[in-house]
Coordinates of C-alpha atoms and ligand atoms in Angstrom, one line a residue:
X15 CA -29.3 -0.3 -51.7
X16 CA -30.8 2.5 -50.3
X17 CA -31.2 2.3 -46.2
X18 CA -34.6 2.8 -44.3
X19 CA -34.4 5.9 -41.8
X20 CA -34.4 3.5 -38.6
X21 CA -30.8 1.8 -40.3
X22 CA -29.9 5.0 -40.7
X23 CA -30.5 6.2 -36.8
X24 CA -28.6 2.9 -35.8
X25 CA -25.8 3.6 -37.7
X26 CA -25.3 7.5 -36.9
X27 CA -25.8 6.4 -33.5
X28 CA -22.6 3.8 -33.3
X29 CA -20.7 6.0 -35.8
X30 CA -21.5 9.5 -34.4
X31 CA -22.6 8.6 -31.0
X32 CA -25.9 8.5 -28.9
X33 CA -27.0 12.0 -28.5
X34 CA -26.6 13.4 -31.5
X35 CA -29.3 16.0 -32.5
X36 CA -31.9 15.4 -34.9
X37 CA -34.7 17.6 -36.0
X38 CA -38.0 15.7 -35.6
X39 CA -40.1 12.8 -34.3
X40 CA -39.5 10.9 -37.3
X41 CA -36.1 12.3 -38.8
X42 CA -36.2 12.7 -42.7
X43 CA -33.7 11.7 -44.7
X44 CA -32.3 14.7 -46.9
X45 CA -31.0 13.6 -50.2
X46 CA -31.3 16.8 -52.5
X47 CA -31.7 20.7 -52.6
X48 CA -32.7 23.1 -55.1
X49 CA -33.4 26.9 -54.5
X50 CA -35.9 26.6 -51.7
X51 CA -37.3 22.8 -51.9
X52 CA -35.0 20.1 -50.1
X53 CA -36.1 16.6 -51.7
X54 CA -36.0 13.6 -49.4
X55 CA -34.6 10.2 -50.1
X56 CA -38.4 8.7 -51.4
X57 CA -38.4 11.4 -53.8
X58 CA -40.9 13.5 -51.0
X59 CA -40.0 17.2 -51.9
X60 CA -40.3 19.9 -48.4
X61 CA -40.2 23.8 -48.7
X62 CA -37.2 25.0 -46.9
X63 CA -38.7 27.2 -44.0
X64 CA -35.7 26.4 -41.6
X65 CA -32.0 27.1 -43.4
X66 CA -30.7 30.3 -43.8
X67 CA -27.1 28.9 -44.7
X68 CA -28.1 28.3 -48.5
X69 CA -29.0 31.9 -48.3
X70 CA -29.4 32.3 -52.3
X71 CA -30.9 28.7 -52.5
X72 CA -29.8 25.0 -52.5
X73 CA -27.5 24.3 -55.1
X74 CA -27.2 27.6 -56.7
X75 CA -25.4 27.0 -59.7
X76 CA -23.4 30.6 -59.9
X77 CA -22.2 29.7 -56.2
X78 CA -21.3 25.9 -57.5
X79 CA -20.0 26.8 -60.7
X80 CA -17.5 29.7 -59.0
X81 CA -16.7 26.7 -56.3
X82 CA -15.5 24.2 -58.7
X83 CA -13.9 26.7 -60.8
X84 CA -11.9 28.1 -58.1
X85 CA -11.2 24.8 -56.7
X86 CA -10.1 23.3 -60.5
X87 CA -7.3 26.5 -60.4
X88 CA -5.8 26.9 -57.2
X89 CA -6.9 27.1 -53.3
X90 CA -4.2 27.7 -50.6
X91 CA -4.2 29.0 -47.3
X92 CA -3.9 32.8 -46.8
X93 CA -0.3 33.0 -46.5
X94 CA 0.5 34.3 -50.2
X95 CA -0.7 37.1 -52.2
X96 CA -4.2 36.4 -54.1
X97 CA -6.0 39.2 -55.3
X98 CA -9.3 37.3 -55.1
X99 CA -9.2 37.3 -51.3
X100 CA -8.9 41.3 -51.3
X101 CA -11.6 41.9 -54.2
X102 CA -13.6 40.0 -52.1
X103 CA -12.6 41.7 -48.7
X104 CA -13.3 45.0 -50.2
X105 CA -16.7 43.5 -51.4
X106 CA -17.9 42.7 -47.7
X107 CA -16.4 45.4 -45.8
X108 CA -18.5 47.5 -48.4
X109 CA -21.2 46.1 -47.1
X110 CA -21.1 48.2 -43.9
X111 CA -21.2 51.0 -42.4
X112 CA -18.0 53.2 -43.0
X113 CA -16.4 53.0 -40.0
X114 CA -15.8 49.4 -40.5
X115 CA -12.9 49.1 -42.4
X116 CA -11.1 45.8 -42.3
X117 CA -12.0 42.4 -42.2
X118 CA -10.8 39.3 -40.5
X119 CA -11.4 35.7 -42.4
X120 CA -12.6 32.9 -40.2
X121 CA -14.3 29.2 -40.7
X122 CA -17.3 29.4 -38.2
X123 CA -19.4 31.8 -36.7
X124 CA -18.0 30.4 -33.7
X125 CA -14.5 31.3 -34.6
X126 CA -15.3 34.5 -35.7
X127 CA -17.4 35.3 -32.5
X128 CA -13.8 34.0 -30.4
X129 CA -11.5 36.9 -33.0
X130 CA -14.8 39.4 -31.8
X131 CA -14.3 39.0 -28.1
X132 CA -10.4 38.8 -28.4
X133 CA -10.2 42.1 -30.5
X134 CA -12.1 43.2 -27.9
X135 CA -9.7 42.4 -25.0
X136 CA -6.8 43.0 -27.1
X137 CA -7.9 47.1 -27.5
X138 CA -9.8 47.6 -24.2
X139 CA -7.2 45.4 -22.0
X140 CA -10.3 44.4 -20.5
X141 CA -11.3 41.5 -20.0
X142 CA -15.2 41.5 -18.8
X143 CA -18.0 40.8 -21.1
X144 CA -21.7 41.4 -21.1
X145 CA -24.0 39.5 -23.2
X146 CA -28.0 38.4 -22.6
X147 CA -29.1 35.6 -20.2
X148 CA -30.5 33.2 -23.3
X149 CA -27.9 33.8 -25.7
X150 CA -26.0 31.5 -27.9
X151 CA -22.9 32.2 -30.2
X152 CA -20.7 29.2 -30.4
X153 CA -19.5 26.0 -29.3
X154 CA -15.7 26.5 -28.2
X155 CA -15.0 26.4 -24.6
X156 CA -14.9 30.6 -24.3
X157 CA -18.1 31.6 -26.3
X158 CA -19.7 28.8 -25.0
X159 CA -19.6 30.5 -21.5
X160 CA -22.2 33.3 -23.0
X161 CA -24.3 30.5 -23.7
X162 CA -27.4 30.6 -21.1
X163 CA -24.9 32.6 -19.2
X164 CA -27.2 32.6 -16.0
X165 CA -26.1 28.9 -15.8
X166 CA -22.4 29.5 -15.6
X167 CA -20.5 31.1 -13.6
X168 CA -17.4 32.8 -14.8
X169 CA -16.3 36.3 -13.4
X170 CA -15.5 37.7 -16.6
X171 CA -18.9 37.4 -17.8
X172 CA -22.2 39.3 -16.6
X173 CA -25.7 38.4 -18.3
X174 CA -28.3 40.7 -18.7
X175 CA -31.7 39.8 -19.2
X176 CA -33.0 39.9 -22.9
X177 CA -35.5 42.9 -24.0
X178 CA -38.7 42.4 -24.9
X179 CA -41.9 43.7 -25.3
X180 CA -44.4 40.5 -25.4
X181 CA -43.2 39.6 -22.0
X182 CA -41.7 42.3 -20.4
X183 CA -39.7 41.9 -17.4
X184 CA -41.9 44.8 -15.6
X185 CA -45.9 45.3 -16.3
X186 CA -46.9 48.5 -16.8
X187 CA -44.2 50.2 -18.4
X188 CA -44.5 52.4 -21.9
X189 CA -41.4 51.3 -24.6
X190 CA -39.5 53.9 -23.5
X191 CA -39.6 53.2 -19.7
X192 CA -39.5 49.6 -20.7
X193 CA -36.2 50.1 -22.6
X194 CA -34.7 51.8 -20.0
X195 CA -35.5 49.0 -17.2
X196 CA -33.5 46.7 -19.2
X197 CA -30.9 49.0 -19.4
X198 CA -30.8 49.6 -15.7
X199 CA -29.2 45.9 -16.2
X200 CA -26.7 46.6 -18.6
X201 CA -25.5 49.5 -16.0
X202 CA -25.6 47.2 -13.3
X203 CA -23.4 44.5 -15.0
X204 CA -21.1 48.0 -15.7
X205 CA -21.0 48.5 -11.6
X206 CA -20.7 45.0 -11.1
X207 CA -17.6 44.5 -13.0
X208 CA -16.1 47.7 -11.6
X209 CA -16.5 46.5 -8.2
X210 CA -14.3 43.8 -8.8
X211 CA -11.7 45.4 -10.5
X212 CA -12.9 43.6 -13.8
X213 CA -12.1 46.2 -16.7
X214 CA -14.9 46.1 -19.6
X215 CA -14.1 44.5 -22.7
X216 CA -17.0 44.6 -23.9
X217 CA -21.1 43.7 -25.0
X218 CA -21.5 40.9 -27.7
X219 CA -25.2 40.3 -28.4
X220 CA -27.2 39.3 -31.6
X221 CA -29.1 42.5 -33.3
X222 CA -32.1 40.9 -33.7
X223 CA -32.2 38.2 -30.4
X224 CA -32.5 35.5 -32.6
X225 CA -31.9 32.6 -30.4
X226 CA -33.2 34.2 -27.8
X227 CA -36.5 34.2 -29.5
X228 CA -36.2 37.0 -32.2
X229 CA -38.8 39.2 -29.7
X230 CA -39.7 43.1 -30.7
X231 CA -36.9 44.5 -28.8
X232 CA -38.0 48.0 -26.6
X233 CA -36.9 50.8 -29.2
X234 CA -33.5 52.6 -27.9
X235 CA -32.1 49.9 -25.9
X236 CA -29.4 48.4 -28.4
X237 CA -28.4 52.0 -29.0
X238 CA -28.5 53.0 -25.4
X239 CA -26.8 49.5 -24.7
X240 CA -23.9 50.2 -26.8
X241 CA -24.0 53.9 -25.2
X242 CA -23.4 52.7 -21.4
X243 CA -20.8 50.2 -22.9
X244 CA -18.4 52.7 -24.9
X245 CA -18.9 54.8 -21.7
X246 CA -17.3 52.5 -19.9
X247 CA -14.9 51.5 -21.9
X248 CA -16.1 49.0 -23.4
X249 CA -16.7 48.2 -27.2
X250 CA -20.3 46.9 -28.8
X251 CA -20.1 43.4 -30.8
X252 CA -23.0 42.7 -32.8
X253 CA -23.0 38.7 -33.9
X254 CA -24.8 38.6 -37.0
X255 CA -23.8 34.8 -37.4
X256 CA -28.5 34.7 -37.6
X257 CA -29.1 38.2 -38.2
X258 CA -26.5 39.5 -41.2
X259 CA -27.3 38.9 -45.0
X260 CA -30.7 40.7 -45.9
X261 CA -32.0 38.3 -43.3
X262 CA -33.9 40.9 -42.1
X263 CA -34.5 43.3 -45.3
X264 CA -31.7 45.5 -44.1
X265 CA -27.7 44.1 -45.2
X266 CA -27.2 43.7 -41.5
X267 CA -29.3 43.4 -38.0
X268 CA -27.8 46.7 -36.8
X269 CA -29.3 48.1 -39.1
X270 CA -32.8 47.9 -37.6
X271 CA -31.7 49.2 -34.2
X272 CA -29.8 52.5 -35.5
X273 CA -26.8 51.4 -34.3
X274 CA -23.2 51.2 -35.7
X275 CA -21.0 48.2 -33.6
X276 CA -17.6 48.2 -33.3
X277 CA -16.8 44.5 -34.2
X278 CA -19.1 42.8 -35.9
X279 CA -19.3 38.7 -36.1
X280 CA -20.6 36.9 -39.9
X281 CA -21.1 33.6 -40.4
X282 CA -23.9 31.3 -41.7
X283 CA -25.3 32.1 -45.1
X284 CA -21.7 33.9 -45.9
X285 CA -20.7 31.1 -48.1
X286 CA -24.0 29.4 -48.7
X287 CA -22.9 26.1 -47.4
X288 CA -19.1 26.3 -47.8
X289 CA -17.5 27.1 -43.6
X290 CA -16.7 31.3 -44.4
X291 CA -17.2 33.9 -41.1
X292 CA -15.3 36.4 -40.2
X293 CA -15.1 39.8 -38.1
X294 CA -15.3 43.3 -39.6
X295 CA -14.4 46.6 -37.5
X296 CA -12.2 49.5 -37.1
X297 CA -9.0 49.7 -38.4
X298 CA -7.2 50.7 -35.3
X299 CA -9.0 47.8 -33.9
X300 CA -8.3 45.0 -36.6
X301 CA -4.9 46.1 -36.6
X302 CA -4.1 45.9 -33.0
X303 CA -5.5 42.2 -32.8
X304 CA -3.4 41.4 -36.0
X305 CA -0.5 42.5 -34.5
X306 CA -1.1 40.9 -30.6
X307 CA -2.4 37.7 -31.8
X308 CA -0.7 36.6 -35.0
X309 CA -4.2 35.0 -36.0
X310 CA -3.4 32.6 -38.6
X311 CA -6.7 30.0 -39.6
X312 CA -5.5 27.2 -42.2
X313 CA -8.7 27.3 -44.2
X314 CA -9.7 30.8 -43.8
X315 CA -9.2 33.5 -46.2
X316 CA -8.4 31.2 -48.8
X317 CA -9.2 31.5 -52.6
X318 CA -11.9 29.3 -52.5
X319 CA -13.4 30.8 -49.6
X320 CA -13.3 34.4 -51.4
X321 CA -14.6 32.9 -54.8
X322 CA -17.7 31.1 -53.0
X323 CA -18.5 34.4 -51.0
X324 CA -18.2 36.6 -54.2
X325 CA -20.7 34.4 -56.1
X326 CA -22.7 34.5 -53.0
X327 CA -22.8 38.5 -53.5
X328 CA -23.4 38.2 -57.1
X329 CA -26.3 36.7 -56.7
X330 CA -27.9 38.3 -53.5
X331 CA -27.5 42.4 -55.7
X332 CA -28.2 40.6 -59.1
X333 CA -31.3 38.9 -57.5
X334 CA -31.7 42.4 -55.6
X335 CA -32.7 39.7 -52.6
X336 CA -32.5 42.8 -49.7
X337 CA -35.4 44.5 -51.5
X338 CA -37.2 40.8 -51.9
X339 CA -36.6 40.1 -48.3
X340 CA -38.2 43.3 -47.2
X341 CA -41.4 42.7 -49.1
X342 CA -41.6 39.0 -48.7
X343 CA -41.5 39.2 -45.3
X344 CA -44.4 41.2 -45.0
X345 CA -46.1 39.0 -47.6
X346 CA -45.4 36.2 -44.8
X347 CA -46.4 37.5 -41.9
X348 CA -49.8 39.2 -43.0
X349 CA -50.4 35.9 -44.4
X350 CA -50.1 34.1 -41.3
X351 CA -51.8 37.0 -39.5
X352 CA -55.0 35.9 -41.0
X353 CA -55.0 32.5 -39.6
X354 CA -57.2 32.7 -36.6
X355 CA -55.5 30.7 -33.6
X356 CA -55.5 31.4 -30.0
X357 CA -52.3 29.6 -29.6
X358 CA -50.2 32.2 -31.7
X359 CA -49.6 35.0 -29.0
X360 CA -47.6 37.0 -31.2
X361 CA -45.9 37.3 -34.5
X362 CA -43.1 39.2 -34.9
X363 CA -39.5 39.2 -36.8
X364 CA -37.9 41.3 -39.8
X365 CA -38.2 39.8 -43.1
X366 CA -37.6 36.6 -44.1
X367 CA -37.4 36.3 -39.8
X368 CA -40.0 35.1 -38.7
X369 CA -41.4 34.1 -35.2
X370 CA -44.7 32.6 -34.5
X371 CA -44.6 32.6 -30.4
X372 CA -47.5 29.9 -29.2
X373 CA -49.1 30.1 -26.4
X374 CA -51.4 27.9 -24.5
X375 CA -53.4 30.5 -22.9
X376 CA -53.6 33.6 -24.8
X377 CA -54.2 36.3 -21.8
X378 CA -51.8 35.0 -19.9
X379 CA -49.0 34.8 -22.5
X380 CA -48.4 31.1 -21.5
X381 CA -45.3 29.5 -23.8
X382 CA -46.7 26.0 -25.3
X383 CA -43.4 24.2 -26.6
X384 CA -45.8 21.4 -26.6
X385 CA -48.2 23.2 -29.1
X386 CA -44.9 24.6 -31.5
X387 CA -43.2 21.2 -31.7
X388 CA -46.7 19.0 -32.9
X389 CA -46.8 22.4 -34.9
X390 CA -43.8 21.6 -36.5
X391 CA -44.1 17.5 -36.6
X392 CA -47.3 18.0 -38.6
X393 CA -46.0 20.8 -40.9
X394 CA -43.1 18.4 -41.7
X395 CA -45.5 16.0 -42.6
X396 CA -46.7 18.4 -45.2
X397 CA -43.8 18.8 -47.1
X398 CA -42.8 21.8 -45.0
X399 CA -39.6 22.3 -42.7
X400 CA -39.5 24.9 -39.7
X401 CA -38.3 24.3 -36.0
X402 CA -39.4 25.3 -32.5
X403 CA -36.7 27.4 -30.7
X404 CA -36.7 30.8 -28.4
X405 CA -35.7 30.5 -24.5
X406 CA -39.1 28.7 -23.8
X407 CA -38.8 26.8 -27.1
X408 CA -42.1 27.5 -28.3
X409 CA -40.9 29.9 -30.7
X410 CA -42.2 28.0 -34.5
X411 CA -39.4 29.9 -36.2
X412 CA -39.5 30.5 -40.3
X413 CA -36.3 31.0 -42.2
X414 CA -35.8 30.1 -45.3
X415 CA -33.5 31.0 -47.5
X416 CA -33.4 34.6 -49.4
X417 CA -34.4 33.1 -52.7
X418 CA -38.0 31.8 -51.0
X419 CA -40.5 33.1 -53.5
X420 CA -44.8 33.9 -53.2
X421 CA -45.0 30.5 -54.2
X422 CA -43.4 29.0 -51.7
X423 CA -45.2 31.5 -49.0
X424 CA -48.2 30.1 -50.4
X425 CA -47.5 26.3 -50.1
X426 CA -46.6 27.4 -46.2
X427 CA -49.5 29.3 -45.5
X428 CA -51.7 26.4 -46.9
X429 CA -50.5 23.9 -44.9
X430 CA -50.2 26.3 -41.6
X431 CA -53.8 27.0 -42.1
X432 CA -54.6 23.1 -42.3
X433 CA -52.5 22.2 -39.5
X434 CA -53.9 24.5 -37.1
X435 CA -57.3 23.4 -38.3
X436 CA -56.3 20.0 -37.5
X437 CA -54.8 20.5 -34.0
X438 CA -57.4 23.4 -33.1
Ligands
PLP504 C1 -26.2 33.9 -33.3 C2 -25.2 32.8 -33.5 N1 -23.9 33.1 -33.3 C3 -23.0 32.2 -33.5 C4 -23.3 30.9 -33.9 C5 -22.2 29.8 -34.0 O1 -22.0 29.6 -35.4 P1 -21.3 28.2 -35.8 O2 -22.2 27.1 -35.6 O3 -21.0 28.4 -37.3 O4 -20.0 28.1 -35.0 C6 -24.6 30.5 -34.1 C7 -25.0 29.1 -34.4 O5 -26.1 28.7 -34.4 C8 -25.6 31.5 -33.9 O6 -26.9 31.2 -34.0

């Protein structure tokens, strides 16, 4: 017999404990996916506006066929030969720019953001890292610590505040001047470290500021970033856990910044639902944290892993889903552009990246996490799924997966424009 929601709480709650997250006032209760609709337990169908792990779509069948095929004929871990794992590794490191040559397989963008920041001790023999002040990239005890790093203290790690245009630390600034106040940070975090003997490892930050509220970043400041950094020593990690996969309409983040990393972090949509991340960079440096750390992960680099991230490559150049992205996105964003609402301060984003920043008072640029989560409780109830997230939270932020279509765009826009009707 099927259980109500409430059972359902009261179970997860003794089984998985008190505390653990949920997305809404009243939770749904997910039972089925396909392409970009998610199909609740009543039969209830949503557009997916939220997940960008099922990349090319809920249940793709290319990516669940190659899965149970793989799985049906053999999956190990990476300690043998399997020319599936290197057709695949050639496949991804394509993918970049050519200076990143080798890959290294992981389970979690977590994992692959630890293998980013030890490649980057392990070449620099330094040990201090940089990173912004309302960053996250992982769970585990060390990337954790770059996790609202003006919280922590640890005195291998500086935080820098995040750029942005909509609110800029200093009024009065053009871009360029504004760019390079916030880099006068990065410098200082440089000195800083100096000072106390701390050699650079290293800057890891997300290309497009995703958690931190995906703002419009002052133009020159990742490449100017990644400037002071190599000058120092250091090396620039780009963490494209959010940002990487024609998120953006470009293969990678970086790309919309001008600038080339040294280690880059994947994880999320890499295997569309199955746990695949990992680390491309240099050569010299892959090599030198292969031969200092031994890195061995039991499930990583495994046949199945390289079969599910082919297929998800198959589909993302068959579907030519970059391209897709690029105009999509602008599809989006005009649309929602056209919704007169004094709440939404600003939209902004790269493709299928979208952030709707609400405000409560327009002039004055006031965040209203208030406003963006009834925003998202009443889109919900319209068969639509998005989430409220940014440093102030009030960040409504769509991103679906690659495969969303006009149609889909359509249903959303309907049922924005009605909400904000409703609440305004
Ligand atoms: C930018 C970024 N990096 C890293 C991570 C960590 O990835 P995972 O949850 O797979 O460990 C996340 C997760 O939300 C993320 O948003």
């Amino acid at each position: 017999m099927q259980q109500s929601v409430e059972e359902l709480i009261a179970r997860r709650e003794r089984l998985l404990g008190v505390g653990t997250p949920l997305f809404y006032e009243q939770p749904i209760h997910l039972v089925r996916g396909d392409g970009a609709y998610v199909y609740d337990a009543d039969g209830k169908r949503y557009v997916d506006m939220y997940n960008n792990v099922p990349c090319v779509g809920h249940a793709n069948p290319h990516v669940v066929e190659a899965m149970r095929a793989q799985a049906a004929t053999i999956n190990v871990h990476s300690r043998y030969l399997h020319q599936g794992v290197l057709d695949y590794a050639e496949r991804i490191v394509a993918k970049h720019h050519a200076s990143l040559e080798r890959v290294v397989f992981s389970c979690t963008g977590t994992e692959a953001n630890e293998i980013a920041i030890g490649m980057a001790r392990f070449a620099t023999q330094g040990r201090g890292i940089i990173c912004t002040d309302r960053a996250y990239h992982g769970n585990s005890e060390l990337v954790n610590k770059l996790t609202w790093a003006d919280c922590q203290s640890d005195p291998e790690i500086r935080w820098v505040h995040y750029p942005q245009t909509y609110r800029p630390i200093e009024d009065g600034l053009n871009e360029a001047e504004l760019a390079d106040r916030y880099l006068s940070e990065v410098e200082a975090a440089i000195n800083s470290f100096a000072e106390q003997d701390i050699p650079l490892a290293g800057m890891l930050v997300c290309p497009l500021l995703a958690n931190e509220g995906l703002p419009n970043i002052p133009k020159g400041y990742m490449a100017g970033a990644a400037k002071l950094v190599r000058n120092a020593g250091g090396l620039f990690i780009a963490d494209e856990v959010q940002a990487g996969f024609c998120r953006s309409g470009q293969w990678w983040g970086y790309e919309t910044s001008e600038v080339v990393p040294d280690i880059v972090s994947m994880g999320k949509p890499m295997g569309n639902g199955l746990p695949l991340s990992g680390v491309v960079a240099r050569g010299d440096l892959v090599d030198t944290f292969r031969k200092r750390s031994g890195y061995f992960n039991t499930f990583a680099a495994s046949p199945l892993q390289a079969a599910v991230g082919a297929a998800v490559l198959d589909v993302i150049e068959k579907e030519q889903l970059q391209q897709h992205v690029a105009e999509l996105g602008d599809y989006l964003r005009d649309g929602i552009a056209r919704v007169q609402c004094e709440a939404m301060g600003d939209i902004r984003g790269h493709g299928l990246f979208v952030g709707i920043d609400w405000v409560s008072n327009l002039e004055a640029r006031t965040p209203d996490r208030e406003g963006a989560v009834k925003m998202v409780n009443k889109l919900k109830e319209k068969g639509i799924l998005t989430s409220n997230a940014g440093s102030e939270d009030n960040i409504i932020k769509l991103r679906p997966p690659l495969v969303f279509g006009r149609q889909h765009a359509d249903l959303f826009l309907e049922a924005f424009e009605q909400t904000v009707r409703e609440l305004y």
